[in-house]
CSV table of C-alpha atoms and ligand atoms in Angstrom, one decimal:
chain,number,residue,atom,x,y,z
T,1103,MET,CA,114.2,57.1,74.2
T,1104,GLY,CA,115.5,57.4,70.5
T,1105,GLU,CA,118.8,57.1,69.8
T,1106,VAL,CA,121.0,60.3,70.5
T,1107,LEU,CA,122.8,61.7,67.4
T,1108,ASP,CA,126.5,62.8,67.3
T,1109,PHE,CA,126.4,66.2,66.1
T,1110,SER,CA,130.2,66.4,65.8
T,1111,ASN,CA,130.2,67.0,61.9
T,1112,ILE,CA,127.9,69.9,61.7
T,1113,SER,CA,129.3,73.1,62.4
T,1114,PRO,CA,129.2,74.5,66.1
T,1115,HIS,CA,127.5,77.4,65.0
T,1116,ILE,CA,124.2,75.3,63.8
T,1117,ARG,CA,124.5,73.4,66.4
T,1118,ARG,CA,124.2,76.5,68.6
T,1119,LEU,CA,121.0,77.8,66.9
T,1120,LEU,CA,119.4,74.6,67.0
T,1121,GLN,CA,119.8,74.5,70.7
T,1122,GLU,CA,118.5,78.0,70.6
T,1123,ILE,CA,115.7,77.0,68.9
T,1124,GLY,CA,114.8,74.3,71.4
T,1125,MET,CA,115.4,76.5,74.4
T,1126,PHE,CA,112.8,78.8,73.1
T,1127,GLY,CA,110.5,75.9,72.4
T,1128,GLU,CA,111.1,75.1,76.0
T,1129,GLU,CA,110.0,78.7,77.0
T,1130,THR,CA,107.0,78.9,75.1
T,1131,SER,CA,105.9,75.3,76.0
T,1132,ARG,CA,106.0,73.8,72.4
T,1133,SER,CA,108.0,70.9,71.2
T,1134,VAL,CA,110.3,71.8,68.3
T,1135,TYR,CA,112.3,69.2,65.6
T,1136,VAL,CA,114.4,69.7,63.1
T,1137,VAL,CA,113.6,67.4,60.0
T,1138,GLY,CA,113.5,66.0,56.7
T,1139,GLY,CA,117.0,66.6,54.5
T,1140,PHE,CA,118.9,68.1,57.1
T,1141,VAL,CA,118.6,65.0,59.2
T,1142,ARG,CA,119.0,62.5,56.4
T,1143,ASP,CA,122.1,64.1,55.5
T,1144,LEU,CA,123.6,64.6,59.1
T,1145,LEU,CA,123.2,60.9,59.5
T,1146,THR,CA,124.9,60.4,56.0
T,1147,GLY,CA,127.5,62.6,56.5
T,1148,ARG,CA,126.5,65.4,54.1
T,1149,GLU,CA,126.5,69.1,54.7
T,1150,ASN,CA,123.2,70.4,54.2
T,1151,LEU,CA,122.2,73.8,55.2
T,1152,ASP,CA,118.3,73.7,54.5
T,1153,ILE,CA,117.2,73.5,57.7
T,1154,ASP,CA,113.5,72.8,58.1
T,1155,ILE,CA,112.0,73.1,61.7
T,1156,VAL,CA,108.6,71.2,62.7
T,1157,VAL,CA,106.7,73.0,65.6
T,1158,GLU,CA,103.9,71.2,67.4
T,1159,GLY,CA,101.6,74.0,67.2
T,1160,ASP,CA,101.7,77.5,65.6
T,1161,ALA,CA,104.9,77.8,63.5
T,1162,VAL,CA,103.9,81.2,62.3
T,1163,ASP,CA,103.5,82.5,66.0
T,1164,PHE,CA,106.8,80.4,67.3
T,1165,ALA,CA,108.7,82.0,64.2
T,1166,GLY,CA,107.6,85.7,64.7
T,1167,GLN,CA,108.4,85.6,68.3
T,1168,LEU,CA,112.0,83.8,67.5
T,1169,ALA,CA,112.6,86.2,64.7
T,1170,LYS,CA,112.0,89.0,67.3
T,1171,ALA,CA,115.0,87.4,69.8
T,1172,TRP,CA,117.1,87.0,66.6
T,1173,GLU,CA,116.5,90.4,65.2
T,1174,GLY,CA,115.6,88.4,62.0
T,1175,GLN,CA,113.5,89.0,59.3
T,1176,VAL,CA,110.3,86.5,58.9
T,1177,HIS,CA,108.3,85.9,56.2
T,1178,ALA,CA,104.8,84.3,57.2
T,1179,HIS,CA,102.5,82.0,54.8
T,1180,HIS,CA,99.4,82.0,57.1
T,1181,GLN,CA,97.6,79.9,54.8
T,1182,PHE,CA,100.1,77.3,54.9
T,1183,LYS,CA,100.8,77.6,58.6
T,1184,THR,CA,104.8,78.3,57.3
T,1185,ALA,CA,107.3,80.8,58.1
T,1186,ALA,CA,110.7,81.6,57.0
T,1187,ILE,CA,113.5,83.4,59.3
T,1188,THR,CA,116.5,85.3,57.8
T,1189,ARG,CA,119.0,85.8,60.3
T,1190,LEU,CA,121.7,88.5,60.1
T,1191,ASP,CA,124.3,86.1,59.6
T,1192,GLY,CA,122.5,85.2,56.0
T,1193,LEU,CA,120.9,81.6,57.2
T,1194,LYS,CA,117.5,80.9,56.5
T,1195,LEU,CA,115.4,78.4,58.3
T,1196,ASP,CA,111.9,77.3,57.4
T,1197,PHE,CA,109.4,76.7,60.1
T,1198,VAL,CA,106.4,74.6,59.3
T,1199,SER,CA,103.5,73.5,61.6
T,1200,ALA,CA,103.3,69.8,62.6
T,1201,ARG,CA,100.2,68.4,60.6
T,1202,SER,CA,98.1,65.8,59.3
T,1203,GLU,CA,97.1,65.5,55.5
T,1204,THR,CA,94.6,63.7,53.7
T,1205,TYR,CA,94.3,63.3,50.1
T,1206,SER,CA,90.7,63.7,48.6
T,1207,SER,CA,91.4,62.4,45.3
T,1208,PRO,CA,94.8,61.2,43.6
T,1209,GLY,CA,96.9,64.2,42.5
T,1210,ALA,CA,95.0,66.7,44.4
T,1211,LEU,CA,96.8,68.9,47.0
T,1212,PRO,CA,96.1,67.7,50.4
T,1213,SER,CA,93.8,69.3,53.1
T,1214,VAL,CA,95.8,70.2,56.2
T,1215,GLU,CA,95.3,70.2,59.5
T,1216,TYR,CA,97.4,70.7,62.9
T,1217,GLY,CA,99.1,67.5,64.2
T,1218,THR,CA,101.6,65.7,66.4
T,1219,ILE,CA,105.3,65.1,65.1
T,1220,VAL,CA,104.6,61.7,64.4
T,1221,GLU,CA,101.6,62.5,62.2
T,1222,ASP,CA,103.7,64.9,60.4
T,1223,LEU,CA,106.4,62.2,60.0
T,1224,LEU,CA,104.0,60.0,58.9
T,1225,ARG,CA,102.5,62.2,56.0
T,1226,ARG,CA,106.2,62.7,54.3
T,1227,ASP,CA,107.2,60.8,51.2
T,1228,PHE,CA,110.0,58.3,52.3
T,1229,SER,CA,111.2,56.6,55.4
T,1230,ILE,CA,114.8,58.1,54.9
T,1231,ASN,CA,112.9,61.8,54.7
T,1232,ALA,CA,110.8,61.0,57.8
T,1233,LEU,CA,113.2,61.3,60.6
T,1234,ALA,CA,113.3,64.2,63.2
T,1235,ILE,CA,115.7,65.0,65.8
T,1236,GLN,CA,114.4,66.8,69.0
T,1237,LEU,CA,115.5,70.1,70.2
T,1238,ARG,CA,114.0,70.5,73.4
T,1239,PRO,CA,117.0,71.0,75.9
T,1240,ASP,CA,115.8,67.8,77.9
T,1241,THR,CA,115.7,65.6,74.7
T,1242,PHE,CA,118.2,67.6,72.4
T,1243,GLY,CA,119.5,65.1,69.7
T,1244,GLU,CA,117.2,62.4,70.2
T,1245,LEU,CA,116.0,61.0,67.1
T,1246,VAL,CA,112.4,60.4,66.1
T,1247,ASP,CA,111.9,57.5,63.7
T,1248,CYS,CA,108.7,56.0,63.7
T,1249,THR,CA,109.0,54.8,60.1
T,1250,ASP,CA,112.4,52.8,60.3
T,1251,GLY,CA,114.0,55.5,58.3
T,1252,LEU,CA,117.4,55.0,60.1
T,1253,ARG,CA,117.4,51.3,58.9
T,1254,ASP,CA,116.6,52.2,55.6
T,1255,LEU,CA,119.0,55.0,55.4
T,1256,ARG,CA,121.7,52.5,56.4
T,1257,ALA,CA,120.6,49.6,53.8
T,1258,GLY,CA,120.4,52.2,51.3
T,1259,HIS,CA,116.4,51.9,50.5
T,1260,ILE,CA,114.2,54.2,49.3
T,1261,ARG,CA,110.8,53.2,50.9
T,1262,THR,CA,107.4,55.1,50.8
T,1263,LEU,CA,105.3,54.9,53.8
T,1264,HIS,CA,102.0,53.5,52.7
T,1265,GLU,CA,100.5,51.6,49.7
T,1266,GLN,CA,98.6,54.7,48.4
T,1267,SER,CA,101.8,57.2,48.5
T,1268,PHE,CA,102.3,57.4,44.6
T,1269,VAL,CA,99.0,57.7,44.0
T,1270,ASP,CA,98.1,60.3,46.5
T,1271,ASP,CA,101.1,62.2,44.9
T,1272,PRO,CA,102.7,60.9,41.8
T,1273,THR,CA,105.5,63.9,42.2
T,1274,ARG,CA,106.9,61.2,44.7
T,1275,ILE,CA,108.0,58.9,41.6
T,1276,PHE,CA,110.3,61.7,40.6
T,1277,ARG,CA,111.6,62.2,44.0
T,1278,ALA,CA,112.6,58.6,44.6
T,1279,ILE,CA,114.5,58.4,41.3
T,1280,ARG,CA,116.0,61.7,42.5
T,1281,TYR,CA,117.2,60.4,46.2
T,1282,GLU,CA,118.1,56.7,44.4
T,1283,GLY,CA,120.4,58.0,41.9
T,1284,ARG,CA,121.8,60.8,44.2
T,1285,TYR,CA,122.6,58.6,47.1
T,1286,ASN,CA,123.1,55.5,44.9
T,1287,PHE,CA,120.3,53.8,47.0
T,1288,GLN,CA,117.7,51.1,45.6
T,1289,ILE,CA,113.6,52.0,45.6
T,1290,THR,CA,112.7,49.0,47.2
T,1291,ALA,CA,111.0,46.0,45.1
T,1292,GLY,CA,107.4,46.7,46.4
T,1293,ASP,CA,107.5,50.5,45.3
T,1294,GLN,CA,109.0,49.6,42.1
T,1295,LYS,CA,105.9,47.6,41.5
T,1296,ARG,CA,103.6,50.5,43.0
T,1297,ILE,CA,105.6,53.1,40.8
T,1298,LEU,CA,104.3,50.8,37.6
T,1299,ASP,CA,101.1,50.3,38.8
T,1300,THR,CA,100.3,54.0,39.6
T,1301,ILE,CA,101.9,55.2,36.1
T,1302,GLU,CA,99.2,52.3,34.9
T,1303,GLN,CA,96.5,53.9,36.2
T,1304,GLY,CA,97.2,57.3,34.4
T,1305,VAL,CA,97.5,59.4,37.7
T,1306,LEU,CA,100.3,61.2,36.1
T,1307,ASP,CA,97.6,62.7,33.8
T,1308,LEU,CA,96.1,64.4,36.9
T,1309,ILE,CA,98.9,66.5,38.1
T,1310,SER,CA,99.8,69.8,36.7
T,1311,GLY,CA,102.3,70.3,34.1
T,1312,GLN,CA,104.0,72.8,36.6
T,1313,ARG,CA,104.4,70.3,39.1
T,1314,ILE,CA,106.3,67.6,36.8
T,1315,ARG,CA,108.2,70.1,35.2
T,1316,ASN,CA,109.6,71.3,38.5
T,1317,GLU,CA,110.5,67.6,39.4
T,1318,ILE,CA,112.4,67.2,36.1
T,1319,ASP,CA,114.1,70.6,36.9
T,1320,HIS,CA,115.4,69.1,40.1
T,1321,ILE,CA,116.5,66.0,38.3
T,1322,LEU,CA,118.4,67.8,35.8
T,1323,SER,CA,120.0,69.9,38.7
T,1324,GLU,CA,121.5,66.6,40.5
T,1325,GLU,CA,124.9,65.1,39.4
T,1326,ALA,CA,123.9,61.3,38.7
T,1327,VAL,CA,121.6,62.2,36.3
T,1328,PRO,CA,122.6,59.7,33.4
T,1329,GLN,CA,121.6,57.0,36.4
T,1330,MET,CA,118.2,59.1,37.2
T,1331,ILE,CA,117.4,59.0,33.3
T,1332,ASN,CA,117.9,55.4,33.1
T,1333,ARG,CA,115.2,54.9,35.7
T,1334,LEU,CA,113.1,57.0,34.0
T,1335,ARG,CA,113.5,55.1,30.9
T,1336,GLU,CA,112.9,51.7,32.6
T,1337,PHE,CA,109.6,53.1,34.0
T,1338,ASP,CA,108.7,54.7,30.8
T,1339,LEU,CA,108.1,57.8,33.0
T,1340,LEU,CA,108.4,60.3,30.0
T,1341,GLY,CA,106.1,58.3,27.9
T,1342,ALA,CA,103.3,58.3,30.7
T,1343,ILE,CA,103.8,62.4,30.5
T,1344,HIS,CA,103.0,62.2,26.9
T,1345,PRO,CA,103.5,59.4,24.4
T,1346,THR,CA,105.8,61.2,22.1
T,1347,TRP,CA,108.3,61.6,24.9
T,1348,LYS,CA,111.2,59.3,25.0
T,1349,ALA,CA,114.6,59.8,26.7
T,1350,PRO,CA,117.3,59.7,24.0
T,1351,PRO,CA,119.1,56.7,23.7
T,1352,ASP,CA,122.5,58.5,23.3
T,1353,PHE,CA,121.2,60.7,26.3
T,1354,ASP,CA,124.8,60.0,28.3
T,1355,ILE,CA,126.9,61.6,25.3
T,1356,LEU,CA,124.3,64.5,25.0
T,1357,TRP,CA,124.5,64.9,28.9
T,1358,THR,CA,128.2,65.2,28.6
T,1359,ALA,CA,128.2,67.9,25.7
T,1360,ALA,CA,125.5,69.9,27.9
T,1361,GLY,CA,128.1,69.9,30.4
T,1362,GLN,CA,131.1,71.0,28.3
T,1363,ALA,CA,128.6,73.8,26.6
T,1364,ILE,CA,127.7,75.2,29.7
T,1365,GLU,CA,131.2,74.9,31.1
T,1366,TRP,CA,132.8,76.4,28.0
T,1367,ALA,CA,129.8,79.2,27.8
T,1368,SER,CA,130.9,80.4,31.5
T,1369,THR,CA,134.6,80.6,30.6
T,1370,SER,CA,134.4,81.9,27.0
T,1371,LEU,CA,130.9,83.9,27.1
T,1372,PRO,CA,131.0,85.7,30.7
T,1373,ASN,CA,129.0,88.6,29.8
T,1374,GLU,CA,126.4,86.5,27.6
T,1375,PRO,CA,123.3,85.9,30.0
T,1376,ILE,CA,123.3,81.8,29.0
T,1377,ASN,CA,120.2,80.0,30.3
T,1378,THR,CA,121.9,76.9,31.5
T,1379,GLY,CA,118.6,75.3,31.9
T,1380,ALA,CA,117.7,75.4,28.3
T,1381,ILE,CA,121.0,73.6,27.6
T,1382,LEU,CA,120.0,70.9,30.1
T,1383,TRP,CA,116.4,70.5,28.5
T,1384,MET,CA,118.1,70.0,25.2
T,1385,THR,CA,119.5,67.0,26.1
T,1386,LEU,CA,115.9,65.3,27.3
T,1387,LEU,CA,113.8,66.6,24.9
T,1388,THR,CA,115.0,66.3,21.3
T,1389,ALA,CA,112.2,65.1,18.8
T,1390,PRO,CA,110.3,67.8,17.2
T,1391,ASP,CA,107.0,66.2,17.6
T,1392,ALA,CA,107.5,65.6,21.2
T,1393,ILE,CA,109.1,69.4,21.8
T,1394,GLU,CA,105.5,70.5,20.7
T,1395,ALA,CA,103.4,68.3,22.8
T,1396,VAL,CA,105.6,68.2,25.6
T,1397,SER,CA,106.2,71.8,26.0
T,1398,SER,CA,102.4,72.3,26.0
T,1399,ARG,CA,101.9,69.7,28.8
T,1400,LEU,CA,104.5,71.1,30.7
T,1401,ALA,CA,103.5,74.5,30.0
T,1402,LEU,CA,107.2,75.4,29.5
T,1403,GLU,CA,107.9,79.1,28.9
T,1404,ASN,CA,107.9,80.2,25.0
T,1405,GLN,CA,111.3,81.3,25.2
T,1406,LEU,CA,112.8,77.8,26.4
T,1407,TYR,CA,110.5,76.0,23.7
T,1408,ALA,CA,111.8,78.4,21.2
T,1409,LYS,CA,115.3,77.1,22.0
T,1410,LEU,CA,114.5,73.7,22.1
T,1411,ASN,CA,113.1,74.2,18.4
T,1412,ALA,CA,116.0,76.1,17.2
T,1413,GLN,CA,118.6,73.2,18.6
T,1414,THR,CA,116.6,70.5,16.1
T,1415,GLN,CA,116.8,73.5,13.0
T,1416,LEU,CA,120.3,73.7,14.0
T,1417,GLU,CA,121.5,70.1,13.2
T,1418,HIS,CA,120.0,70.9,9.6
T,1419,ASP,CA,121.4,73.8,9.1
T,1420,LEU,CA,125.0,72.9,10.3
T,1421,ASN,CA,125.2,71.0,7.1
T,1422,ALA,CA,125.4,74.3,5.1
T,1423,LEU,CA,128.6,75.2,6.7
T,1424,SER,CA,131.8,74.2,5.3
T,1425,ALA,CA,135.4,74.4,6.4
T,1426,LEU,CA,135.8,77.0,3.7
T,1427,SER,CA,132.6,79.3,4.6
T,1428,LYS,CA,133.4,82.9,5.1
T,1429,PRO,CA,132.8,84.6,8.4
T,1430,SER,CA,129.9,86.4,6.8
T,1431,GLU,CA,128.4,83.2,5.6
T,1432,VAL,CA,128.9,82.0,9.0
T,1433,TYR,CA,126.9,85.0,10.5
T,1434,HIS,CA,124.3,84.6,8.1
T,1435,LEU,CA,123.5,80.9,8.8
T,1436,LEU,CA,124.0,81.1,12.6
T,1437,ASN,CA,122.7,84.9,13.2
T,1438,PRO,CA,118.9,83.3,13.9
T,1439,TYR,CA,120.1,81.0,16.6
T,1440,PRO,CA,120.1,81.8,20.3
T,1441,PRO,CA,123.6,81.1,22.0
T,1442,GLU,CA,122.2,78.1,24.2
T,1443,PRO,CA,121.9,75.7,21.2
T,1444,LEU,CA,124.9,76.8,19.2
T,1445,ALA,CA,127.0,76.2,22.5
T,1446,PHE,CA,125.1,72.9,22.6
T,1447,GLY,CA,125.5,72.2,19.2
T,1448,MET,CA,129.4,72.9,18.9
T,1449,MET,CA,130.1,70.6,21.7
T,1450,GLN,CA,128.1,67.4,20.1
T,1451,SER,CA,131.0,64.6,19.9
T,1452,ASN,CA,130.4,63.9,16.1
T,1453,GLN,CA,131.3,67.8,15.3
T,1454,PRO,CA,134.4,68.0,12.9
T,1455,ASP,CA,137.1,70.5,14.6
T,1456,TRP,CA,136.5,73.2,11.9
T,1457,ARG,CA,132.9,73.4,12.6
T,1458,VAL,CA,133.6,73.8,16.3
T,1459,GLU,CA,135.8,76.5,15.4
T,1460,LYS,CA,133.5,78.1,13.2
T,1461,ILE,CA,130.6,77.9,15.7
T,1462,GLY,CA,133.1,79.2,18.4
T,1463,ASP,CA,134.2,82.5,16.3
T,1464,TYR,CA,130.8,83.1,15.8
T,1465,LEU,CA,129.9,83.1,19.8
T,1466,THR,CA,133.1,84.9,20.8
T,1467,HIS,CA,133.2,87.5,17.9
T,1468,LEU,CA,131.4,87.7,14.8
T,1469,MET,CA,127.9,87.5,17.0
T,1470,ARG,CA,129.1,90.7,18.8
T,1471,VAL,CA,130.3,92.6,15.5
T,1472,GLN,CA,128.7,96.0,15.3
T,1473,PRO,CA,128.4,97.3,11.9
T,1474,LEU,CA,130.1,100.3,10.7
T,1475,VAL,CA,127.4,101.5,8.7
T,1476,THR,CA,123.9,101.6,9.6
T,1477,GLY,CA,120.5,102.0,7.7
T,1478,GLU,CA,120.6,105.3,9.6
T,1479,ASP,CA,123.6,106.1,7.8
T,1480,LEU,CA,122.8,105.0,4.5
T,1481,ILE,CA,119.3,107.3,4.9
T,1482,GLN,CA,121.2,110.2,5.7
T,1483,ARG,CA,123.1,109.8,2.4
T,1484,GLY,CA,119.9,110.0,0.5
T,1485,LEU,CA,118.9,106.3,0.1
T,1486,LYS,CA,115.6,104.9,0.1
T,1487,PRO,CA,114.7,101.8,2.2
T,1488,SER,CA,114.1,98.7,-0.2
T,1489,ARG,CA,114.8,95.4,-1.0
T,1490,ALA,CA,118.0,96.8,-2.8
T,1491,PHE,CA,118.7,99.0,0.3
T,1492,SER,CA,118.8,95.8,2.6
T,1493,ASP,CA,121.1,94.0,-0.2
T,1494,LEU,CA,123.4,97.1,0.1
T,1495,LEU,CA,123.7,97.1,3.7
T,1496,TRP,CA,124.2,93.5,3.9
T,1497,LYS,CA,127.2,93.7,1.5
T,1498,ALA,CA,128.5,96.5,3.5
T,1499,PHE,CA,128.4,94.2,6.9
T,1500,ALA,CA,129.7,91.2,5.0
T,1501,ALA,CA,132.3,92.8,3.7
T,1502,GLN,CA,133.3,94.1,7.2
T,1503,LEU,CA,132.7,90.5,8.9
T,1504,ASN,CA,135.2,89.1,6.2
T,1505,GLY,CA,137.9,91.9,6.7
T,1506,GLN,CA,137.8,93.5,3.4
T,1507,VAL,CA,137.2,96.7,4.8
T,1508,SER,CA,137.7,98.1,8.2
T,1509,THR,CA,136.2,102.0,8.2
T,1510,ALA,CA,133.2,103.2,7.3
T,1511,GLN,CA,134.8,105.2,4.6
T,1512,GLU,CA,136.1,102.0,3.0
T,1513,ILE,CA,132.8,100.8,3.1
T,1514,TYR,CA,131.4,103.7,1.2
T,1515,GLN,CA,134.2,103.6,-1.4
T,1516,LEU,CA,132.9,99.7,-1.8
T,1517,LEU,CA,129.1,100.8,-2.3
T,1518,ASP,CA,130.1,103.6,-4.4
T,1519,ILE,CA,128.4,106.0,-2.2
T,1520,GLU,CA,129.6,109.3,-1.6
T,1521,LYS,CA,130.8,110.3,1.7
K,472,ATP,P1,116.6,68.0,49.2
K,472,ATP,O1,118.1,67.8,49.4
K,472,ATP,O2,116.3,67.3,47.6
K,472,ATP,O3,116.3,69.3,48.7
K,472,ATP,P2,114.8,67.7,51.1
K,472,ATP,O4,114.5,66.5,51.9
K,472,ATP,O5,115.3,69.2,51.8
K,472,ATP,O6,115.5,67.1,50.0
K,472,ATP,P3,112.4,69.1,50.3
K,472,ATP,O7,112.2,69.2,48.6
K,472,ATP,O8,113.1,70.5,50.5
K,472,ATP,O9,113.5,67.7,50.3
K,472,ATP,O10,111.5,68.7,51.1
K,472,ATP,C1,111.9,68.7,52.6
K,472,ATP,C2,110.9,67.6,53.4
K,472,ATP,O11,109.4,67.6,52.8
K,472,ATP,C3,111.3,66.5,52.6
K,472,ATP,O12,112.6,65.5,53.6
K,472,ATP,C4,110.2,65.3,53.0
K,472,ATP,O13,110.3,65.0,54.3
K,472,ATP,C5,108.8,66.4,52.5
K,472,ATP,N1,108.5,66.5,51.5
K,472,ATP,C6,108.9,67.2,50.2
K,472,ATP,N2,108.1,66.6,49.2
K,472,ATP,C7,107.3,65.9,49.5
K,472,ATP,C8,106.0,65.0,48.9
K,472,ATP,N3,105.9,65.4,47.6
K,472,ATP,N4,105.5,64.3,49.9
K,472,ATP,C9,105.8,64.1,51.0
K,472,ATP,N5,106.6,64.6,51.8
K,472,ATP,C10,107.7,65.7,51.0
């Protein structure tokens, strides 16, 4: 019999739900387990509301029946033998059929068949994620630990379950780095070597850009990102994704600036739809040739690509700004830029105060100024669109931005146009 776990640090509500699932398993003669991150975090005393249930047998059928009993919504993926239930109380639980997997070639997606809980645990990434808890009433709370996951969890080790694990699925390299940084654990010496060997074999070239991108997004959403980036650097993992890509040497400083930019934008630009992910990517992908190559390799969306490029361009353009620049000059210079590189640029540690003020003023105020006189207004007054017409329009708007005029009337006077 496995170790029986202490459930005292999970909420009684969750505990009751798990018991209900176990009782339902008993009634329908299926063994059911809670697995993965929930168990890992229960054992390390962290809250994790991602509840993954493994059913020995058909999880789609099981979840369908349980959802009826709970009056919840069920979404099934028959192809993957998985289902999710959203309960009336808002909790979402994932159900998967215990399965065994085989990899036909490195980096390919595995072929999947029904299996036992032990087979299911053995196909997982690391021992600390290969822990399950029995839910049937007679064995409720018993740990299933066929890979010494509990020992590794206590020792703080990230350990794969077999020699070929990283070759089968190189995304596990990123996952290892993420768990290591998050829990302040250590990837075992053997696995560090396997990571280097896998990279050396070029297996990363076989996986899709989208999958790599997802892993990097996951890393960027963690707290201990600088530690994780150090690891990426030690393994030269970014260079293995594309030879032009290196983690910036001053990453930690950029990371602090990104955090400040996001926080500043959330309080100072509450109505602006800021893409915080783009700001995070600006810390990692800074060199123009790498931006081009990596965006293409990782299939980054055009908008993100444009924002990353804008950031490098902005660095040059900011030199044209001076402490004496008028609001219209600030507007003219910064208007081509989206808010993300501006907010990020503003928080760079070497930025003089006056520049921070000017960018801040642009983002919170100038950017939103609506012209008192529009092109339409000028056309109504008999002017024809032309180069001179655009110059006139800009002259009007610049005067407005600089506070020289405050009504349309004053603008017409300035432009010498009959009202
Ligand atoms: P996190 O807290 O990062 O979300 P998690 O353990 O919930 O951690 P998921 O990505 O949701 O992580 O995956 C759930 C479980 O599925 C993991 O605990 C692990 O057992 C297994 N798993 C996920 N990805 C892989 C993979 N690439 N290879 C093998 N097993 C995996």
